[in-house]
């Protein structure tokens, strides 16, 4: 009797994991590989196939500053638990000396502060954001290269056995945690290889695949020079974040403009309005916010300086009212924005969702603004 076999597709993800991956892609720009890796880990967790007695995954994120390493972890917390504060974040710059480890795990018996101060890492802190369906936590050790050797030694037990003993002998279980470690090691070398980032032209002799291999090798070699073999051997995956390109910054600009609109909607009642950026205004923000060394952070600072500060002045001086539609354009020949209120543009009774969507519709520089009210606000 002939046997029939069905070919299976192990690359498919469950609908929940697909939604998780799509949501991360909307929030984090230009780092698709890191997102796919995190989605695979989440799929293993949902399937119940995680290795017992170890963290779900130990991930080391390398790459230039402002490329999205910390943002990806925060975005994962937003998607699963509704807030970027749902992650347990340890800023390793605060633990550059051995005695500061007591802030992390508490003072041992016989030492000053024993049982008087709450350690930063506790079982309660890990489980604070558990839900009925998701028993999972994200632990982020940010800028791990700045930590003292004492913290690295502490991490060896967490990364290997998923346990940590506190100063009062309580044990913390990390078997339902994903451990993230971020570092800027090798970022200077990566930036040199990524001359094609931020709108410049990369070496024409090197295709994207070769460039990826070179970037990965340079970053990993920098990490191996800094960290011990015992430490690196406990890392499940090293993920290298590439520098952001111009097209990535344009997408990030859309995300950040939407956040500004959300801040306006959340402002005091009676002052909510809608703003629309012209193509010229967007180009100005991108031009002022592009910096090879700072990545997306410099763009966010440019938005605050050129857009948020002037808008706050308009709100404080009652030049904008509830439901107004404000067109934001670039002043010809000047590095500043011009703010104009449209006649008969009030959105009375509009919902926050529709207001946010409207604010992201770009208008051409030739769009007719019928009311001759122009508020030329300097970005200084």
XYZ file of N, CA and C in Angstrom, residues 86-354:
807
model
N 7.377 48.750 29.836
C 7.169 47.382 30.306
C 8.446 46.561 30.304
N 9.522 47.073 29.719
C 10.793 46.355 29.727
C 11.572 46.727 30.984
N 12.399 45.798 31.458
C 13.293 46.064 32.584
C 14.625 46.515 32.006
N 14.895 47.814 32.097
C 16.072 48.392 31.460
C 17.134 48.715 32.495
N 18.344 48.211 32.275
C 19.491 48.474 33.131
C 20.486 49.310 32.336
N 20.705 50.548 32.760
C 21.690 51.416 32.112
C 23.057 51.087 32.692
N 23.877 50.408 31.905
C 25.151 49.903 32.421
C 26.141 51.011 32.746
N 25.912 52.225 32.250
C 26.783 53.348 32.607
C 26.683 53.673 34.093
N 25.609 53.228 34.751
C 25.445 53.462 36.184
C 26.171 52.421 37.025
N 26.791 51.443 36.373
C 27.442 50.353 37.108
C 28.882 50.187 36.641
N 29.619 51.288 36.629
C 31.003 51.258 36.174
C 31.971 50.871 37.283
N 31.475 50.818 38.535
C 32.314 50.441 39.674
C 31.706 49.227 40.361
N 32.563 48.388 40.921
C 32.116 47.105 41.472
C 31.095 47.279 42.587
N 31.285 48.302 43.455
C 30.387 48.442 44.603
C 28.972 48.837 44.181
N 28.804 49.335 42.956
C 27.480 49.760 42.503
C 26.574 48.585 42.159
N 27.130 47.373 42.134
C 26.315 46.186 41.873
C 25.260 46.016 42.954
N 25.529 46.561 44.156
C 24.559 46.447 45.243
C 23.230 47.094 44.874
N 23.251 48.119 44.014
C 21.994 48.741 43.574
C 21.177 47.769 42.733
N 21.857 46.827 42.097
C 21.192 45.897 41.189
C 20.593 44.712 41.930
N 21.343 44.169 42.892
C 20.920 42.936 43.566
C 20.690 43.117 45.056
N 20.976 44.300 45.597
C 20.817 44.531 47.026
C 22.081 44.189 47.799
N 22.232 44.797 48.970
C 23.417 44.560 49.799
C 23.316 43.210 50.501
N 24.431 42.480 50.626
C 24.414 41.194 51.336
C 24.310 41.403 52.842
N 24.000 40.342 53.613
C 23.896 40.466 55.076
C 25.183 41.015 55.684
N 25.033 41.912 56.670
C 26.184 42.502 57.334
C 26.666 43.782 56.707
N 26.115 44.152 55.550
C 26.531 45.376 54.867
C 25.444 46.443 54.986
N 25.880 47.691 54.948
C 24.959 48.810 55.064
C 23.920 48.765 53.941
N 22.659 48.909 54.310
C 21.590 48.918 53.323
C 20.920 47.573 53.112
N 21.386 46.518 53.835
C 20.772 45.199 53.667
C 19.301 45.252 54.078
N 18.429 44.819 53.181
C 16.974 44.800 53.357
C 16.357 46.201 53.465
N 17.138 47.244 53.286
C 16.597 48.597 53.391
C 16.202 49.171 52.032
N 16.905 48.773 50.992
C 16.608 49.269 49.646
C 16.209 48.111 48.744
N 15.271 48.362 47.855
C 14.781 47.334 46.942
C 15.744 47.183 45.772
N 16.213 45.963 45.478
C 17.069 45.762 44.299
C 16.319 46.108 43.017
N 17.064 46.487 41.983
C 16.442 46.793 40.695
C 15.910 45.539 40.020
N 16.633 44.437 40.190
C 16.219 43.177 39.569
C 15.588 42.289 40.632
N 14.314 42.035 40.517
C 13.600 41.116 41.399
C 12.645 40.278 40.563
N 12.142 39.204 41.155
C 11.167 38.384 40.446
C 9.891 39.176 40.188
N 9.536 40.035 41.140
C 8.336 40.857 40.974
C 8.497 41.827 39.807
N 9.697 42.373 39.640
C 9.936 43.296 38.529
C 9.835 42.579 37.189
N 10.328 41.337 37.127
C 10.245 40.578 35.879
C 8.804 40.240 35.525
N 7.989 39.959 36.533
C 6.623 39.500 36.288
C 5.601 40.634 36.330
N 6.063 41.864 36.446
C 5.148 42.995 36.637
C 4.176 43.174 35.478
N 4.597 42.798 34.276
C 3.758 43.044 33.097
C 3.251 41.743 32.468
N 3.290 40.649 33.218
C 2.706 39.406 32.724
C 1.210 39.606 32.468
N 0.721 38.940 31.443
C -0.716 38.927 31.179
C -1.218 37.489 31.274
N -2.519 37.311 31.090
C -3.085 35.961 31.161
C -2.534 35.061 30.062
N -2.161 35.637 28.933
C -1.707 34.833 27.795
C -0.207 34.928 27.537
N 0.456 35.958 28.067
C 1.884 36.151 27.797
C 2.646 36.230 29.112
N 3.356 35.164 29.443
C 4.224 35.130 30.623
C 5.661 35.316 30.140
N 6.001 36.546 29.826
C 7.267 36.840 29.167
C 7.756 38.202 29.633
N 9.080 38.345 29.743
C 9.653 39.642 30.111
C 10.852 39.945 29.231
N 11.086 41.233 29.027
C 12.242 41.706 28.265
C 13.192 42.425 29.221
N 14.437 41.974 29.261
C 15.450 42.577 30.128
C 16.539 43.165 29.241
N 16.765 44.464 29.365
C 17.717 45.170 28.509
C 18.888 45.688 29.334
N 20.097 45.245 28.992
C 21.330 45.795 29.553
C 21.911 46.722 28.490
N 21.684 48.022 28.680
C 22.024 49.010 27.662
C 23.473 49.462 27.800
N 24.183 49.510 26.658
C 25.592 49.919 26.591
C 26.436 49.076 27.541
N 26.423 47.779 27.296
C 27.053 46.815 28.186
C 28.554 47.026 28.300
N 29.184 47.618 27.288
C 30.637 47.807 27.329
C 31.066 48.775 28.423
N 30.122 49.576 28.962
C 30.458 50.542 30.009
C 30.393 49.943 31.408
N 29.910 48.723 31.528
C 29.735 48.105 32.843
C 31.070 47.635 33.409
N 31.119 47.497 34.728
C 32.311 46.973 35.389
C 32.407 45.465 35.182
N 33.586 44.923 35.452
C 33.776 43.474 35.337
C 32.833 42.720 36.266
N 32.496 43.321 37.399
C 31.605 42.652 38.353
C 30.234 42.386 37.732
N 29.739 43.332 36.945
C 28.445 43.122 36.289
C 28.555 42.053 35.215
N 29.654 42.021 34.485
C 29.834 40.975 33.481
C 29.827 39.601 34.128
N 30.528 39.467 35.261
C 30.560 38.179 35.962
C 29.164 37.796 36.444
N 28.401 38.795 36.878
C 27.027 38.542 37.300
C 26.191 38.036 36.129
N 26.442 38.598 34.959
C 25.683 38.220 33.772
C 25.958 36.789 33.336
N 27.141 36.274 33.620
C 27.475 34.919 33.177
C 26.464 33.910 33.699
N 26.085 34.040 34.971
C 25.103 33.123 35.534
C 23.719 33.327 34.958
N 23.354 34.584 34.698
C 22.034 34.868 34.117
C 21.936 34.303 32.710
N 22.959 34.544 31.893
C 22.925 34.106 30.500
C 22.996 32.594 30.367
N 23.644 31.925 31.327
C 23.853 30.479 31.211
C 22.758 29.675 31.904
N 22.467 30.012 33.158
C 21.532 29.212 33.959
C 20.212 29.918 34.246
N 20.074 31.138 33.794
C 18.830 31.902 33.958
C 18.483 32.141 35.421
N 19.484 32.216 36.282
C 19.235 32.469 37.696
C 20.155 33.573 38.205
N 19.678 34.274 39.229
C 20.454 35.310 39.898
C 20.090 35.275 41.373
N 21.096 35.263 42.241
C 20.876 35.278 43.683
C 21.051 36.697 44.201
N 20.015 37.214 44.851
C 20.053 38.574 45.372
C 20.808 38.632 46.695
N 20.991 39.853 47.201
C 21.742 40.033 48.438
C 21.097 39.381 49.639
N 19.778 39.208 49.624
C 19.078 38.559 50.738
C 18.816 37.086 50.456
N 19.545 36.527 49.484
C 19.494 35.097 49.127
C 18.224 34.687 48.391
N 17.391 35.621 47.993
C 16.275 35.273 47.118
C 16.809 35.009 45.716
N 16.136 34.121 45.011
C 16.552 33.782 43.654
C 15.595 34.402 42.635
N 16.178 34.851 41.536
C 15.398 35.415 40.436
C 15.524 34.483 39.243
N 14.389 34.122 38.649
C 14.349 33.176 37.533
C 14.157 33.937 36.221
N 15.106 33.774 35.303
C 15.053 34.441 33.999
C 14.654 33.487 32.870
N 14.077 32.342 33.205
C 13.770 31.361 32.165
C 12.617 31.799 31.265
N 11.857 32.813 31.682
C 10.801 33.364 30.833
C 11.170 34.765 30.345
N 12.463 35.005 30.207
C 12.945 36.327 29.804
C 13.775 36.234 28.534
N 13.702 37.288 27.730
C 14.646 37.478 26.630
C 15.635 38.544 27.090
N 16.917 38.202 27.069
C 17.964 39.103 27.536
C 18.544 39.838 26.331
N 18.488 41.158 26.372
C 19.066 41.991 25.316
C 20.271 42.731 25.883
N 21.352 42.737 25.123
C 22.523 43.519 25.475
C 22.878 44.398 24.284
N 23.029 45.687 24.499
C 23.372 46.585 23.398
C 24.763 47.158 23.611
N 25.416 47.475 22.501
C 26.766 48.039 22.566
C 27.044 48.813 21.283
N 27.844 49.860 21.410
C 28.285 50.631 20.245
C 29.662 50.207 19.768
N 30.169 49.084 20.270
C 31.490 48.614 19.862
C 31.533 48.398 18.351
N 32.597 48.873 17.721
C 32.763 48.706 16.283
C 31.968 49.674 15.444
N 31.285 50.647 16.088
C 30.419 51.551 15.323
C 31.217 52.449 14.383
N 32.431 52.841 14.781
C 33.238 53.701 13.907
C 33.635 52.952 12.632
N 34.044 51.683 12.802
C 34.418 50.893 11.633
C 33.209 50.629 10.740
N 32.054 50.354 11.367
C 30.836 50.110 10.596
C 30.437 51.365 9.821
N 30.560 52.528 10.441
C 30.200 53.778 9.764
C 31.084 54.029 8.552
N 32.356 53.657 8.661
C 33.246 53.831 7.510
C 32.836 52.910 6.369
N 32.439 51.683 6.712
C 31.982 50.763 5.673
C 30.657 51.216 5.070
N 29.851 51.876 5.898
C 28.515 52.289 5.464
C 28.513 53.719 4.941
N 29.502 54.084 4.175
C 29.511 55.431 3.614
C 28.287 55.656 2.735
N 27.664 54.555 2.280
C 26.449 54.702 1.490
C 25.253 55.105 2.313
N 25.332 54.985 3.666
C 24.239 55.440 4.503
C 24.099 56.941 4.440
N 22.938 57.450 4.804
C 22.636 58.874 4.856
C 22.763 59.569 3.508
N 22.590 58.821 2.412
C 22.495 59.473 1.118
C 23.769 59.532 0.323
N 24.915 59.093 0.873
C 26.147 59.091 0.103
C 26.241 57.791 -0.678
N 27.207 57.694 -1.572
C 27.325 56.508 -2.413
C 28.331 55.549 -1.814
N 27.942 54.279 -1.713
C 28.829 53.269 -1.170
C 29.777 52.785 -2.252
N 30.740 51.988 -1.836
C 31.727 51.460 -2.768
C 31.022 50.649 -3.848
N 31.193 51.037 -5.080
C 30.484 50.389 -6.184
C 30.982 48.978 -6.425
N 32.169 48.662 -5.906
C 32.721 47.334 -6.126
C 32.155 46.313 -5.138
N 31.382 46.759 -4.169
C 30.905 45.884 -3.116
C 29.382 45.823 -3.138
N 28.818 44.626 -3.359
C 27.367 44.522 -3.346
C 26.876 44.431 -1.903
N 25.543 44.444 -1.747
C 24.964 44.499 -0.407
C 25.326 43.283 0.431
N 25.373 42.104 -0.192
C 25.675 40.892 0.566
C 27.105 40.917 1.101
N 28.055 41.323 0.251
C 29.439 41.432 0.707
C 29.568 42.489 1.798
N 28.853 43.583 1.644
C 28.904 44.644 2.642
C 28.356 44.160 3.977
N 27.261 43.393 3.943
C 26.692 42.850 5.173
C 27.688 41.953 5.893
N 28.371 41.092 5.126
C 29.353 40.191 5.733
C 30.493 40.982 6.364
N 30.958 42.013 5.688
C 32.058 42.821 6.218
C 31.632 43.553 7.489
N 30.456 44.137 7.458
C 29.956 44.863 8.628
C 29.814 43.924 9.816
N 29.238 42.747 9.573
C 29.051 41.776 10.650
C 30.399 41.354 11.226
N 31.346 41.060 10.360
C 32.651 40.594 10.823
C 33.380 41.669 11.630
N 33.330 42.913 11.153
C 34.001 44.010 11.854
C 33.398 44.218 13.242
N 32.064 44.218 13.337
C 31.406 44.451 14.622
C 31.661 43.309 15.598
N 31.582 42.075 15.123
C 31.803 40.923 15.998
C 33.249 40.879 16.478
N 34.187 41.200 15.609
C 35.590 41.224 16.023
C 35.826 42.269 17.104
N 35.169 43.413 17.001
C 35.291 44.438 18.037
C 34.726 43.941 19.362
N 33.609 43.202 19.312
C 33.025 42.653 20.535
C 33.923 41.585 21.149
N 34.522 40.748 20.327
C 35.401 39.694 20.844
C 36.659 40.276 21.483
N 37.117 41.414 20.985
C 38.276 42.065 21.612
C 37.921 42.626 22.986
N 36.674 43.000 23.164
C 36.266 43.639 24.428
C 35.767 42.640 25.456
N 35.028 41.623 25.017
C 34.414 40.687 25.949
C 35.200 39.384 25.997
N 35.087 38.687 27.126
C 35.807 37.423 27.303
C 35.158 36.321 26.475
N 35.917 35.250 26.161
C 35.321 34.115 25.427
C 34.150 33.494 26.179
N 34.231 33.432 27.526
C 33.129 32.866 28.308
C 31.848 33.675 28.117
N 32.005 34.975 28.037
C 30.848 35.849 27.854
C 30.261 35.674 26.455
N 31.105 35.741 25.431
C 30.622 35.632 24.053
C 30.011 34.267 23.782
N 30.491 33.235 24.463
C 29.988 31.882 24.231
C 28.567 31.701 24.755
N 28.114 32.599 25.599
C 26.758 32.519 26.141
C 25.751 33.342 25.329
N 26.231 34.039 24.323
C 25.344 34.824 23.460
C 24.773 33.922 22.371
N 23.450 33.879 22.263
C 22.810 33.035 21.249
C 22.946 33.623 19.848
N 22.854 34.940 19.739
C 22.925 35.565 18.429
C 23.447 36.990 18.559
N 24.425 37.315 17.719
C 24.906 38.692 17.604
C 24.219 39.319 16.394
N 23.519 40.417 16.609
C 22.793 41.097 15.533
C 23.403 42.476 15.348
N 23.841 42.757 14.136
C 24.498 44.023 13.830
C 23.495 44.940 13.131
N 23.265 46.106 13.704
C 22.361 47.104 13.138
C 23.147 47.998 12.185
N 22.611 48.176 10.999
C 23.280 49.006 10.000
C 22.900 50.474 10.167
N 23.769 51.340 9.682
C 23.467 52.774 9.705
C 22.210 53.050 8.888
N 21.466 54.069 9.289
C 20.229 54.419 8.605
C 20.511 55.198 7.332
N 19.773 54.857 6.280
C 19.886 55.560 5.006
C 18.822 56.660 4.920
N 18.907 57.415 3.834
C 17.988 58.537 3.667
C 16.540 58.068 3.628
N 16.278 56.953 2.920
C 14.898 56.475 2.839
C 14.379 56.012 4.203
N 15.289 55.533 5.057
C 14.886 55.146 6.407
C 14.492 56.377 7.222
N 15.280 57.437 7.094
C 14.976 58.659 7.838
C 13.644 59.267 7.410
N 13.287 59.111 6.133
C 11.992 59.624 5.677
C 10.844 58.885 6.363
N 10.990 57.577 6.534
C 9.960 56.807 7.240
C 9.928 57.168 8.721
N 11.111 57.362 9.304
C 11.169 57.757 10.712
C 10.525 59.123 10.905
N 10.703 60.004 9.924
C 10.067 61.325 9.999
C 8.552 61.189 10.077
N 7.971 60.297 9.265
C 6.525 60.065 9.329
C 6.099 59.617 10.726
N 6.866 58.684 11.299
C 6.545 58.167 12.631
C 6.623 59.278 13.672
N 7.674 60.084 13.608
C 7.864 61.141 14.604
C 6.831 62.250 14.454
N 6.438 62.575 13.214
C 5.387 63.578 13.020
C 4.054 63.089 13.588
N 3.785 61.793 13.432
C 2.566 61.229 14.017
C 2.600 61.327 15.541
N 3.783 61.136 16.126
C 3.904 61.256 17.586
C 3.673 62.690 18.045
N 4.169 63.654 17.273
C 3.921 65.060 17.615
C 2.426 65.349 17.582
N 1.726 64.827 16.551
C 0.282 65.042 16.473
C -0.429 64.400 17.656
N 0.031 63.230 18.084
C -0.566 62.576 19.248
C -0.365 63.421 20.505
N 0.796 64.059 20.623
C 1.052 64.934 21.769
C 0.110 66.131 21.755
N -0.186 66.636 20.567
C -1.120 67.763 20.462
C -2.523 67.326 20.872
N -2.930 66.140 20.426
C -4.260 65.630 20.774
C -4.372 65.393 22.274
N -3.261 64.975 22.897
C -3.271 64.704 24.338
C -3.110 65.966 25.175
N -2.950 67.124 24.524
C -2.761 68.381 25.251
C -4.051 68.784 25.956
N -3.987 69.917 26.655
C -5.141 70.384 27.423
C -6.357 70.562 26.519
N -7.559 70.219 26.996
C -8.774 70.365 26.180
C -8.950 71.801 25.696
N -9.381 71.921 24.453
C -9.607 73.236 23.883
C -8.459 73.776 23.071
N -7.350 73.011 23.000
C -6.192 73.503 22.245
C -5.741 72.531 21.158
N -6.499 71.452 20.937
C -6.094 70.483 19.932
C -6.317 71.024 18.522
N -5.375 70.748 17.663
C -5.472 71.175 16.271
C -4.714 70.171 15.410
N -4.777 70.378 14.106
C -4.120 69.496 13.148
C -3.047 70.286 12.418
N -1.901 69.656 12.184
C -0.889 70.297 11.349
C -0.555 69.393 10.170
N -0.203 70.010 9.045
C 0.199 69.293 7.837
C 1.519 69.877 7.354
N 2.465 69.009 7.071
C 3.773 69.449 6.592
C 3.841 69.345 5.070
N 4.266 70.407 4.411
C 4.482 70.359 2.971
C 5.755 69.581 2.672
N 5.958 69.283 1.394
C 7.174 68.594 0.982
C 8.410 69.410 1.342
N 8.327 70.729 1.189
C 9.464 71.591 1.517
C 9.777 71.548 3.006
N 8.732 71.511 3.830
C 8.943 71.440 5.275
C 9.586 70.117 5.667
N 9.134 69.041 5.049
C 9.723 67.732 5.329
C 11.191 67.706 4.907
N 11.480 68.286 3.738
C 12.871 68.319 3.268
C 13.756 69.112 4.227
N 13.227 70.198 4.763
C 14.011 70.989 5.713
C 14.301 70.185 6.976
N 13.289 69.501 7.496
C 13.492 68.696 8.701
C 14.495 67.578 8.455
N 14.410 66.953 7.274
C 15.367 65.895 6.948
C 16.774 66.455 6.790
N 16.877 67.603 6.167
C 18.195 68.208 5.958
C 18.832 68.606 7.293
N 18.039 69.230 8.148
C 18.561 69.656 9.447
C 18.759 68.480 10.400
N 18.040 67.374 10.154
C 18.102 66.243 11.074
C 18.960 65.094 10.607
N 19.753 65.293 9.556
C 20.603 64.222 9.042
C 22.013 64.385 9.583
N 22.458 63.366 10.311
C 23.812 63.356 10.855
C 24.299 61.918 10.889
N 25.439 61.665 10.262
C 25.952 60.307 10.119
C 26.227 59.658 11.463
N 26.686 60.445 12.444
C 27.096 59.868 13.721
C 25.932 59.643 14.675
N 24.887 60.454 14.567
C 23.811 60.412 15.557
C 22.593 59.627 15.113
N 22.467 59.297 13.826
C 21.340 58.511 13.355
C 20.013 59.216 13.575
N 19.012 58.448 14.048
C 17.660 58.987 14.199
C 17.559 60.002 15.327
N 18.463 59.961 16.288
C 18.386 60.904 17.412
C 18.504 62.351 16.937
N 19.377 62.600 15.971
C 19.559 63.967 15.479
C 18.289 64.450 14.780
N 17.588 63.555 14.081
C 16.331 63.924 13.433
C 15.287 64.304 14.474
N 15.215 63.558 15.562
C 14.248 63.877 16.617
C 14.543 65.240 17.236
N 15.824 65.552 17.418
C 16.173 66.867 17.962
C 15.784 67.984 16.994
N 15.964 67.737 15.689
C 15.584 68.745 14.695
C 14.077 68.982 14.704
N 13.295 67.929 14.871
C 11.835 68.075 14.931
C 11.433 68.892 16.156
N 12.068 68.626 17.285
C 11.765 69.402 18.489
C 12.108 70.876 18.282
N 13.272 71.133 17.701
C 13.758 72.509 17.566
C 12.955 73.309 16.545
N 12.685 72.710 15.399
C 12.071 73.453 14.296
C 10.543 73.364 14.277
N 9.968 72.342 14.912
C 8.517 72.148 14.825
C 7.830 72.259 16.180
N 8.288 71.486 17.157
C 7.581 71.427 18.440
C 7.690 72.743 19.203
N 8.884 73.322 19.279
C 9.035 74.587 20.003
C 8.154 75.693 19.417
N 8.164 75.921 18.086
C 7.259 76.939 17.529
C 5.780 76.622 17.761
N 5.392 75.342 17.626
C 3.991 74.986 17.858
C 3.582 75.273 19.297
N 4.481 75.029 20.231
C 4.160 75.310 21.633
C 3.966 76.809 21.854
N 4.749 77.635 21.151
C 4.562 79.087 21.250
C 3.201 79.509 20.696
N 2.811 78.914 19.572
C 1.507 79.239 18.981
C 0.367 78.847 19.911
N 0.504 77.717 20.583
C -0.531 77.279 21.519
C -0.580 78.192 22.741
N 0.602 78.548 23.264
C 0.649 79.361 24.481
C 0.117 80.767 24.254
N 0.260 81.281 23.044
C -0.196 82.648 22.729
C -1.577 82.671 22.074
N -2.284 81.533 22.094
C -3.661 81.446 21.590
C -3.775 81.785 20.106
N -2.711 81.569 19.338
C -2.785 81.825 17.898
C -3.416 80.654 17.151
N -3.524 79.515 17.805
C -4.229 78.371 17.238
C -5.345 77.988 18.198
N -6.448 77.522 17.642
C -7.621 77.198 18.442
C -8.051 75.761 18.166
N -9.025 75.333 18.928
C -9.543 73.983 18.794
C -10.027 73.723 17.375
N -9.510 72.659 16.749
C -9.959 72.250 15.429
C -9.284 72.938 14.270
N -8.345 73.857 14.528
C -7.652 74.538 13.430
C -6.820 73.558 12.612
N -6.647 73.884 11.334
C -5.758 73.135 10.446
C -4.581 74.045 10.109
N -3.387 73.639 10.507
C -2.183 74.443 10.328
C -1.305 73.800 9.258
N -0.969 74.572 8.248
C -0.030 74.116 7.222
C 1.372 74.586 7.597
N 2.304 73.648 7.599
C 3.695 73.949 7.936
C 4.510 73.894 6.654
N 5.136 75.006 6.299
C 5.925 75.105 5.079
C 7.320 75.600 5.435
N 8.233 75.514 4.480
C 9.594 76.010 4.673
C 9.702 77.427 4.139
N 10.349 78.296 4.907
C 10.567 79.668 4.455
C 11.622 79.669 3.360
N 11.327 80.241 2.184
C 12.290 80.226 1.069
C 13.621 80.867 1.458
N 14.696 80.127 1.257
C 16.031 80.637 1.512
C 16.435 80.684 2.962
N 15.562 80.238 3.872
C 15.865 80.277 5.301
C 15.690 78.892 5.907
N 16.468 78.598 6.935
C 16.366 77.306 7.618
C 15.360 77.403 8.755
N 14.138 77.755 8.412
C 13.080 77.804 9.410
C 11.748 77.498 8.737
N 10.770 77.183 9.566
C 9.453 76.811 9.079
C 8.483 77.977 9.222
N 7.494 77.988 8.327
C 6.428 78.989 8.346
C 5.124 78.270 8.663
N 4.323 78.860 9.560
C 3.088 78.232 10.019
C 1.899 79.081 9.579
N 0.941 78.456 8.877
C -0.219 79.171 8.335
C -1.502 78.445 8.708
N -2.507 79.228 9.132
C -3.802 78.653 9.472
C -4.709 78.718 8.257
N -5.325 77.592 7.925
C -6.205 77.537 6.760
C -7.584 78.073 7.116
N -8.134 78.856 6.205
C -9.483 79.379 6.395
C -10.491 78.253 6.204
N -11.502 78.231 7.083
C -12.555 77.203 7.049
C -11.941 75.813 7.112
N -10.889 75.695 7.939
C -10.232 74.399 8.041
C -10.460 73.703 9.357
N -11.389 74.212 10.169
C -11.599 73.644 11.490
C -12.186 72.244 11.387
N -11.690 71.357 12.256
C -12.194 69.985 12.316
C -12.994 69.830 13.598
N -14.127 70.482 13.669
C -14.931 70.468 14.885
C -15.493 69.065 15.104
N -15.231 68.530 16.295
C -15.754 67.212 16.628
C -14.983 66.069 16.030
N -13.837 66.331 15.409
C -13.057 65.255 14.800
C -12.456 64.383 15.881
N -12.366 63.090 15.569
C -11.762 62.165 16.521
C -10.254 62.264 16.468
N -9.599 61.799 17.550
C -8.134 61.852 17.600
C -7.521 61.014 16.503
N -8.156 59.862 16.184
C -7.592 58.980 15.158
C -7.602 59.652 13.796
N -8.731 60.314 13.452
C -8.806 60.959 12.146
C -7.899 62.168 12.082
